[in-house]
Amino acid sequence: MKIDVLTLFPEMFHGVLGSSIMKRAEQKGILEFVLHDIREYSESKHKNADDYPFGGGAGMVMMPQPIFSCLDEVDSEHRAYRIALTPRGDVLSPSLAKELAKKDSLLLLCGHYEGIDERALSVMDREVSIGDYVLTGGELPAMVLIDCLSRFIDGVLGSDDSNKDESFSDGLLEYPQYTRPAEYRGMKVPNVLLSGNHAEIEKWRREKSLEETKKRRPDLLEKLK
Ligand code: ADE
């Protein structure tokens, strides 16, 4: 999958996309990230990318011209599925991530300042939010979206199973995990996990999943019913 990112701060992405699983996915040829600096497309003398809002009010608004010029170059035929990261967008969920993971190419538009000129948003296919809180820009949300959806693309995770038992994959939170040693500072790993009895382990994990969900996120259980 090719992912074009339109941003005023491309450097923010280097650490995240150049490390760990994202880096490996790009090396394997499963993902390709292309960062585009919106400011470079500005036709104004000082390479401005934002301006005061018509009608007044606080903050600055991202101008349409640099965004449209960038789109003309990067996606002139509108082949990519275009997503703007905005607080008013559809809230990211596992099902939305799975749906987006099926696309051949995505284009992510990151806003900064108070917002993006509505005419630039009108040529997007969708707006996505990562939650009901407002961040200073769409860069972190874009990275969250990339990380989240890439887990649903075959080959990105080490084993195709790694997504199966995660929190939320069946609507429940994940069961507790332990690794060696079997006892640490007096705290013991539950015996059943050392038993080698896979049926019993499965049952324990299911029970713990339900217990954790009931304790921490009863709203998820309500949704399942
Ligand atoms: N930009 C600012 N806040 C955001 C959010 N919560 N989700 C997506 N984009 C944003």
PDB file of C-alpha atoms and ligand atoms in Angstrom:
ATOM      1  CA  MET A   1       0.000   0.000   0.000  1.00  0.00           C
ATOM      2  CA  LYS A   2       1.264   3.440  -0.892  1.00  0.00           C
ATOM      3  CA  ILE A   3       0.597   6.178   1.651  1.00  0.00           C
ATOM      4  CA  ASP A   4       1.122   9.805   0.649  1.00  0.00           C
ATOM      5  CA  VAL A   5       1.163  12.211   3.586  1.00  0.00           C
ATOM      6  CA  LEU A   6       0.544  15.934   3.081  1.00  0.00           C
ATOM      7  CA  THR A   7       1.850  17.898   6.038  1.00  0.00           C
ATOM      8  CA  LEU A   8       3.538  21.116   7.130  1.00  0.00           C
ATOM      9  CA  PHE A   9       5.827  19.062   9.380  1.00  0.00           C
ATOM     10  CA  PRO A  10       7.230  16.056   7.495  1.00  0.00           C
ATOM     11  CA  GLU A  11      10.074  15.728   9.996  1.00  0.00           C
ATOM     12  CA  MET A  12       7.578  14.663  12.658  1.00  0.00           C
ATOM     13  CA  PHE A  13       7.076  11.373  10.793  1.00  0.00           C
ATOM     14  CA  HIS A  14      10.676  10.284  10.444  1.00  0.00           C
ATOM     15  CA  GLY A  15      11.048   8.644  13.844  1.00  0.00           C
ATOM     16  CA  VAL A  16       7.743   6.796  13.734  1.00  0.00           C
ATOM     17  CA  LEU A  17       7.781   5.581  10.126  1.00  0.00           C
ATOM     18  CA  GLY A  18      11.520   4.878  10.242  1.00  0.00           C
ATOM     19  CA  SER A  19      11.433   2.584  13.269  1.00  0.00           C
ATOM     20  CA  SER A  20      10.272  -0.836  14.325  1.00  0.00           C
ATOM     21  CA  ILE A  21       7.373  -2.479  12.497  1.00  0.00           C
ATOM     22  CA  MET A  22       6.655   0.435  10.117  1.00  0.00           C
ATOM     23  CA  LYS A  23      10.273   0.445   8.996  1.00  0.00           C
ATOM     24  CA  ARG A  24      10.267  -3.317   8.482  1.00  0.00           C
ATOM     25  CA  ALA A  25       7.009  -3.150   6.499  1.00  0.00           C
ATOM     26  CA  GLU A  26       8.527  -0.565   4.185  1.00  0.00           C
ATOM     27  CA  GLN A  27      11.726  -2.600   3.772  1.00  0.00           C
ATOM     28  CA  LYS A  28       9.609  -5.651   2.910  1.00  0.00           C
ATOM     29  CA  GLY A  29       7.827  -3.602   0.245  1.00  0.00           C
ATOM     30  CA  ILE A  30       4.423  -3.953   1.903  1.00  0.00           C
ATOM     31  CA  LEU A  31       4.088  -0.257   2.724  1.00  0.00           C
ATOM     32  CA  GLU A  32       5.504   2.772   0.959  1.00  0.00           C
ATOM     33  CA  PHE A  33       5.449   6.162   2.667  1.00  0.00           C
ATOM     34  CA  VAL A  34       5.860   9.388   0.727  1.00  0.00           C
ATOM     35  CA  LEU A  35       5.951  12.649   2.697  1.00  0.00           C
ATOM     36  CA  HIS A  36       5.002  15.915   1.009  1.00  0.00           C
ATOM     37  CA  ASP A  37       5.736  19.304   2.555  1.00  0.00           C
ATOM     38  CA  ILE A  38       2.654  21.423   1.813  1.00  0.00           C
ATOM     39  CA  ARG A  39       4.608  24.649   2.329  1.00  0.00           C
ATOM     40  CA  GLU A  40       6.795  23.860  -0.679  1.00  0.00           C
ATOM     41  CA  TYR A  41       3.730  24.185  -2.877  1.00  0.00           C
ATOM     42  CA  SER A  42       2.852  27.667  -1.688  1.00  0.00           C
ATOM     43  CA  GLU A  43       2.878  30.278  -4.449  1.00  0.00           C
ATOM     44  CA  SER A  44       3.146  33.195  -2.022  1.00  0.00           C
ATOM     45  CA  LYS A  45       6.392  35.101  -1.673  1.00  0.00           C
ATOM     46  CA  HIS A  46       7.052  33.934   1.863  1.00  0.00           C
ATOM     47  CA  LYS A  47       5.775  30.398   1.272  1.00  0.00           C
ATOM     48  CA  ASN A  48       2.790  30.988   3.528  1.00  0.00           C
ATOM     49  CA  ALA A  49       0.470  28.064   4.039  1.00  0.00           C
ATOM     50  CA  ASP A  50      -2.061  29.682   6.386  1.00  0.00           C
ATOM     51  CA  ASP A  51      -4.067  32.884   6.626  1.00  0.00           C
ATOM     52  CA  TYR A  52      -6.602  34.648   8.849  1.00  0.00           C
ATOM     53  CA  PRO A  53     -10.119  33.230   8.900  1.00  0.00           C
ATOM     54  CA  PHE A  54     -12.799  35.111   6.951  1.00  0.00           C
ATOM     55  CA  GLY A  55     -15.358  36.360   9.442  1.00  0.00           C
ATOM     56  CA  GLY A  56     -12.743  36.765  12.157  1.00  0.00           C
ATOM     57  CA  GLY A  57     -11.924  34.586  15.111  1.00  0.00           C
ATOM     58  CA  ALA A  58      -8.864  33.119  16.709  1.00  0.00           C
ATOM     59  CA  GLY A  59      -6.094  31.270  14.962  1.00  0.00           C
ATOM     60  CA  MET A  60      -5.127  30.681  11.375  1.00  0.00           C
ATOM     61  CA  VAL A  61      -6.615  28.535   8.638  1.00  0.00           C
ATOM     62  CA  MET A  62      -4.656  26.444   6.142  1.00  0.00           C
ATOM     63  CA  MET A  63      -4.993  27.991   2.687  1.00  0.00           C
ATOM     64  CA  PRO A  64      -6.507  26.015  -0.179  1.00  0.00           C
ATOM     65  CA  GLN A  65      -3.846  26.906  -2.802  1.00  0.00           C
ATOM     66  CA  PRO A  66      -0.835  24.978  -1.424  1.00  0.00           C
ATOM     67  CA  ILE A  67      -3.036  21.955  -0.685  1.00  0.00           C
ATOM     68  CA  PHE A  68      -4.673  21.918  -4.136  1.00  0.00           C
ATOM     69  CA  SER A  69      -1.318  22.391  -5.884  1.00  0.00           C
ATOM     70  CA  CYS A  70       0.132  19.522  -3.881  1.00  0.00           C
ATOM     71  CA  LEU A  71      -2.869  17.326  -4.736  1.00  0.00           C
ATOM     72  CA  ASP A  72      -2.503  18.257  -8.433  1.00  0.00           C
ATOM     73  CA  GLU A  73       1.006  16.891  -8.368  1.00  0.00           C
ATOM     74  CA  VAL A  74       0.627  13.922  -6.058  1.00  0.00           C
ATOM     75  CA  ASP A  75      -2.826  12.624  -6.974  1.00  0.00           C
ATOM     76  CA  SER A  76      -3.975  14.475 -10.081  1.00  0.00           C
ATOM     77  CA  GLU A  77      -6.401  11.751 -11.121  1.00  0.00           C
ATOM     78  CA  HIS A  78      -7.769  11.183  -7.645  1.00  0.00           C
ATOM     79  CA  ARG A  79      -6.755   7.520  -7.518  1.00  0.00           C
ATOM     80  CA  ALA A  80      -5.873   7.500  -3.830  1.00  0.00           C
ATOM     81  CA  TYR A  81      -8.450   7.273  -1.070  1.00  0.00           C
ATOM     82  CA  ARG A  82      -8.110  10.726   0.468  1.00  0.00           C
ATOM     83  CA  ILE A  83      -8.423  11.167   4.203  1.00  0.00           C
ATOM     84  CA  ALA A  84      -8.158  14.390   6.187  1.00  0.00           C
ATOM     85  CA  LEU A  85      -7.368  14.029   9.875  1.00  0.00           C
ATOM     86  CA  THR A  86      -9.806  16.300  11.701  1.00  0.00           C
ATOM     87  CA  PRO A  87     -11.433  16.281  15.142  1.00  0.00           C
ATOM     88  CA  ARG A  88     -14.875  16.253  13.476  1.00  0.00           C
ATOM     89  CA  GLY A  89     -14.179  13.119  11.409  1.00  0.00           C
ATOM     90  CA  ASP A  90     -15.409   9.532  11.802  1.00  0.00           C
ATOM     91  CA  VAL A  91     -13.857   8.159  14.964  1.00  0.00           C
ATOM     92  CA  LEU A  92     -11.186   5.534  14.309  1.00  0.00           C
ATOM     93  CA  SER A  93     -12.217   2.011  15.301  1.00  0.00           C
ATOM     94  CA  PRO A  94     -10.925  -1.476  14.479  1.00  0.00           C
ATOM     95  CA  SER A  95     -13.585  -1.880  11.793  1.00  0.00           C
ATOM     96  CA  LEU A  96     -12.686   1.428  10.125  1.00  0.00           C
ATOM     97  CA  ALA A  97      -8.979   0.508  10.265  1.00  0.00           C
ATOM     98  CA  LYS A  98      -9.744  -2.871   8.654  1.00  0.00           C
ATOM     99  CA  GLU A  99     -11.744  -1.202   5.897  1.00  0.00           C
ATOM    100  CA  LEU A 100      -8.947   1.289   5.162  1.00  0.00           C
ATOM    101  CA  ALA A 101      -6.326  -1.481   5.211  1.00  0.00           C
ATOM    102  CA  LYS A 102      -7.912  -2.889   2.016  1.00  0.00           C
ATOM    103  CA  LYS A 103      -7.183   0.236  -0.070  1.00  0.00           C
ATOM    104  CA  ASP A 104      -4.319   0.222  -2.587  1.00  0.00           C
ATOM    105  CA  SER A 105      -3.312   3.769  -1.823  1.00  0.00           C
ATOM    106  CA  LEU A 106      -4.149   6.344   0.796  1.00  0.00           C
ATOM    107  CA  LEU A 107      -3.512  10.047   0.908  1.00  0.00           C
ATOM    108  CA  LEU A 108      -3.515  11.635   4.351  1.00  0.00           C
ATOM    109  CA  LEU A 109      -3.971  15.374   4.787  1.00  0.00           C
ATOM    110  CA  CYS A 110      -2.780  16.718   8.128  1.00  0.00           C
ATOM    111  CA  GLY A 111      -4.220  19.998   9.316  1.00  0.00           C
ATOM    112  CA  HIS A 112      -2.539  22.483  11.574  1.00  0.00           C
ATOM    113  CA  TYR A 113      -3.515  25.813  13.057  1.00  0.00           C
ATOM    114  CA  GLU A 114      -7.241  26.281  13.655  1.00  0.00           C
ATOM    115  CA  GLY A 115      -8.341  24.301  10.682  1.00  0.00           C
ATOM    116  CA  ILE A 116      -8.259  23.632   6.969  1.00  0.00           C
ATOM    117  CA  ASP A 117     -10.126  25.707   4.370  1.00  0.00           C
ATOM    118  CA  GLU A 118     -13.398  23.874   3.735  1.00  0.00           C
ATOM    119  CA  ARG A 119     -12.795  23.829  -0.030  1.00  0.00           C
ATOM    120  CA  ALA A 120      -9.721  21.637   0.477  1.00  0.00           C
ATOM    121  CA  LEU A 121     -11.751  19.324   2.711  1.00  0.00           C
ATOM    122  CA  SER A 122     -14.449  19.112   0.028  1.00  0.00           C
ATOM    123  CA  VAL A 123     -12.124  17.112  -2.246  1.00  0.00           C
ATOM    124  CA  MET A 124     -11.332  14.491   0.429  1.00  0.00           C
ATOM    125  CA  ASP A 125     -13.123  11.135   0.530  1.00  0.00           C
ATOM    126  CA  ARG A 126     -13.378  11.017   4.280  1.00  0.00           C
ATOM    127  CA  GLU A 127     -12.420  12.727   7.515  1.00  0.00           C
ATOM    128  CA  VAL A 128     -11.070  10.665  10.385  1.00  0.00           C
ATOM    129  CA  SER A 129     -10.651  11.585  14.054  1.00  0.00           C
ATOM    130  CA  ILE A 130      -8.675   9.540  16.554  1.00  0.00           C
ATOM    131  CA  GLY A 131     -10.875  10.540  19.477  1.00  0.00           C
ATOM    132  CA  ASP A 132     -12.888  13.255  21.126  1.00  0.00           C
ATOM    133  CA  TYR A 133     -10.044  15.545  22.088  1.00  0.00           C
ATOM    134  CA  VAL A 134      -8.306  18.231  20.071  1.00  0.00           C
ATOM    135  CA  LEU A 135      -4.617  17.982  19.238  1.00  0.00           C
ATOM    136  CA  THR A 136      -2.424  20.741  17.822  1.00  0.00           C
ATOM    137  CA  GLY A 137      -2.363  19.092  14.418  1.00  0.00           C
ATOM    138  CA  GLY A 138      -3.241  16.085  12.310  1.00  0.00           C
ATOM    139  CA  GLU A 139       0.286  14.637  12.283  1.00  0.00           C
ATOM    140  CA  LEU A 140      -0.012  12.465  15.384  1.00  0.00           C
ATOM    141  CA  PRO A 141      -3.491  11.280  14.304  1.00  0.00           C
ATOM    142  CA  ALA A 142      -2.065  10.368  10.862  1.00  0.00           C
ATOM    143  CA  MET A 143       0.678   8.308  12.509  1.00  0.00           C
ATOM    144  CA  VAL A 144      -1.857   6.628  14.782  1.00  0.00           C
ATOM    145  CA  LEU A 145      -4.025   5.812  11.770  1.00  0.00           C
ATOM    146  CA  ILE A 146      -1.086   4.402   9.780  1.00  0.00           C
ATOM    147  CA  ASP A 147       0.058   2.248  12.702  1.00  0.00           C
ATOM    148  CA  CYS A 148      -3.437   1.015  13.465  1.00  0.00           C
ATOM    149  CA  LEU A 149      -4.460   0.061   9.921  1.00  0.00           C
ATOM    150  CA  SER A 150      -1.111  -1.460   8.979  1.00  0.00           C
ATOM    151  CA  ARG A 151      -1.660  -4.169  11.585  1.00  0.00           C
ATOM    152  CA  PHE A 152      -4.496  -5.449   9.378  1.00  0.00           C
ATOM    153  CA  ILE A 153      -2.317  -5.739   6.266  1.00  0.00           C
ATOM    154  CA  ASP A 154      -0.962  -9.236   5.678  1.00  0.00           C
ATOM    155  CA  GLY A 155       2.728  -9.574   6.372  1.00  0.00           C
ATOM    156  CA  VAL A 156       3.115  -6.401   8.445  1.00  0.00           C
ATOM    157  CA  LEU A 157       3.035  -8.233  11.755  1.00  0.00           C
ATOM    158  CA  GLY A 158       5.465 -11.077  12.346  1.00  0.00           C
ATOM    159  CA  SER A 159       2.798 -13.744  12.412  1.00  0.00           C
ATOM    160  CA  ASP A 160      -0.678 -13.309  10.977  1.00  0.00           C
ATOM    161  CA  ASP A 161      -1.991 -14.431  14.325  1.00  0.00           C
ATOM    162  CA  SER A 162      -0.603 -11.537  16.287  1.00  0.00           C
ATOM    163  CA  ASN A 163      -3.773  -9.518  15.811  1.00  0.00           C
ATOM    164  CA  LYS A 164      -6.157 -12.281  16.784  1.00  0.00           C
ATOM    165  CA  ASP A 165      -6.061 -12.141  20.553  1.00  0.00           C
ATOM    166  CA  GLU A 166      -5.514  -8.417  20.947  1.00  0.00           C
ATOM    167  CA  SER A 167      -7.762  -6.144  22.939  1.00  0.00           C
ATOM    168  CA  PHE A 168     -10.852  -5.161  20.918  1.00  0.00           C
ATOM    169  CA  SER A 169     -10.369  -7.815  18.208  1.00  0.00           C
ATOM    170  CA  ASP A 170     -13.432  -9.627  19.550  1.00  0.00           C
ATOM    171  CA  GLY A 171     -14.896  -6.611  21.298  1.00  0.00           C
ATOM    172  CA  LEU A 172     -13.260  -7.517  24.625  1.00  0.00           C
ATOM    173  CA  LEU A 173     -10.074  -6.368  26.326  1.00  0.00           C
ATOM    174  CA  GLU A 174      -7.060  -8.635  26.223  1.00  0.00           C
ATOM    175  CA  TYR A 175      -6.347 -11.164  28.998  1.00  0.00           C
ATOM    176  CA  PRO A 176      -3.273 -10.602  31.220  1.00  0.00           C
ATOM    177  CA  GLN A 177       0.062 -11.789  29.832  1.00  0.00           C
ATOM    178  CA  TYR A 178       3.142 -13.121  31.638  1.00  0.00           C
ATOM    179  CA  THR A 179       6.636 -14.156  30.674  1.00  0.00           C
ATOM    180  CA  ARG A 180       9.539 -15.689  32.568  1.00  0.00           C
ATOM    181  CA  PRO A 181      10.354 -15.960  35.419  1.00  0.00           C
ATOM    182  CA  ALA A 182       7.420 -17.891  36.882  1.00  0.00           C
ATOM    183  CA  GLU A 183       7.927 -16.012  40.139  1.00  0.00           C
ATOM    184  CA  TYR A 184       9.273 -12.459  40.476  1.00  0.00           C
ATOM    185  CA  ARG A 185       9.577 -10.524  43.742  1.00  0.00           C
ATOM    186  CA  GLY A 186       7.134 -12.912  45.280  1.00  0.00           C
ATOM    187  CA  MET A 187       4.550 -12.445  42.495  1.00  0.00           C
ATOM    188  CA  LYS A 188       3.564 -15.711  40.852  1.00  0.00           C
ATOM    189  CA  VAL A 189       2.319 -16.426  37.350  1.00  0.00           C
ATOM    190  CA  PRO A 190      -1.107 -18.142  37.531  1.00  0.00           C
ATOM    191  CA  ASN A 191      -0.599 -21.910  37.705  1.00  0.00           C
ATOM    192  CA  VAL A 192      -2.903 -22.686  34.808  1.00  0.00           C
ATOM    193  CA  LEU A 193      -0.512 -20.929  32.380  1.00  0.00           C
ATOM    194  CA  LEU A 194       2.294 -23.284  33.438  1.00  0.00           C
ATOM    195  CA  SER A 195       0.085 -26.390  33.179  1.00  0.00           C
ATOM    196  CA  GLY A 196       0.444 -27.026  29.457  1.00  0.00           C
ATOM    197  CA  ASN A 197      -3.298 -27.743  29.331  1.00  0.00           C
ATOM    198  CA  HIS A 198      -4.362 -25.715  26.315  1.00  0.00           C
ATOM    199  CA  ALA A 199      -8.085 -26.099  26.814  1.00  0.00           C
ATOM    200  CA  GLU A 200      -7.791 -24.879  30.403  1.00  0.00           C
ATOM    201  CA  ILE A 201      -5.564 -21.997  29.306  1.00  0.00           C
ATOM    202  CA  GLU A 202      -8.093 -20.938  26.662  1.00  0.00           C
ATOM    203  CA  LYS A 203     -10.887 -21.041  29.229  1.00  0.00           C
ATOM    204  CA  TRP A 204      -8.867 -19.012  31.758  1.00  0.00           C
ATOM    205  CA  ARG A 205      -8.017 -16.408  29.134  1.00  0.00           C
ATOM    206  CA  ARG A 206     -11.633 -16.032  28.069  1.00  0.00           C
ATOM    207  CA  GLU A 207     -12.724 -15.610  31.699  1.00  0.00           C
ATOM    208  CA  LYS A 208     -10.013 -13.030  32.349  1.00  0.00           C
ATOM    209  CA  SER A 209     -10.918 -11.132  29.174  1.00  0.00           C
ATOM    210  CA  LEU A 210     -14.502 -10.883  30.363  1.00  0.00           C
ATOM    211  CA  GLU A 211     -13.428  -9.959  33.898  1.00  0.00           C
ATOM    212  CA  GLU A 212     -11.061  -7.192  32.706  1.00  0.00           C
ATOM    213  CA  THR A 213     -13.660  -5.808  30.332  1.00  0.00           C
ATOM    214  CA  LYS A 214     -16.343  -5.786  33.029  1.00  0.00           C
ATOM    215  CA  LYS A 215     -13.990  -4.032  35.443  1.00  0.00           C
ATOM    216  CA  ARG A 216     -12.375  -1.488  33.088  1.00  0.00           C
ATOM    217  CA  ARG A 217     -14.751  -0.980  30.179  1.00  0.00           C
ATOM    218  CA  PRO A 218     -18.307  -2.085  30.986  1.00  0.00           C
ATOM    219  CA  ASP A 219     -19.452   0.013  27.998  1.00  0.00           C
ATOM    220  CA  LEU A 220     -17.816  -2.530  25.664  1.00  0.00           C
ATOM    221  CA  LEU A 221     -19.865  -5.353  27.172  1.00  0.00           C
ATOM    222  CA  GLU A 222     -23.045  -3.327  26.680  1.00  0.00           C
ATOM    223  CA  LYS A 223     -22.127  -2.918  23.004  1.00  0.00           C
ATOM    224  CA  LEU A 224     -21.660  -6.700  22.592  1.00  0.00           C
ATOM    225  CA  LYS A 225     -25.165  -7.407  23.959  1.00  0.00           C
TER     226      LYS A 225
HETATM  227  N1  ADE B   1      -6.617  17.130  14.614  1.00  0.00           N
HETATM  228  C1  ADE B   1      -6.712  17.696  15.837  1.00  0.00           C
HETATM  229  N2  ADE B   1      -7.271  16.869  16.704  1.00  0.00           N
HETATM  230  C2  ADE B   1      -7.552  15.710  16.033  1.00  0.00           C
HETATM  231  C3  ADE B   1      -8.135  14.467  16.375  1.00  0.00           C
HETATM  232  N3  ADE B   1      -8.553  14.213  17.619  1.00  0.00           N
HETATM  233  N4  ADE B   1      -8.261  13.530  15.431  1.00  0.00           N
HETATM  234  C4  ADE B   1      -7.840  13.782  14.182  1.00  0.00           C
HETATM  235  N5  ADE B   1      -7.290  14.918  13.782  1.00  0.00           N
HETATM  236  C5  ADE B   1      -7.145  15.888  14.695  1.00  0.00           C
END
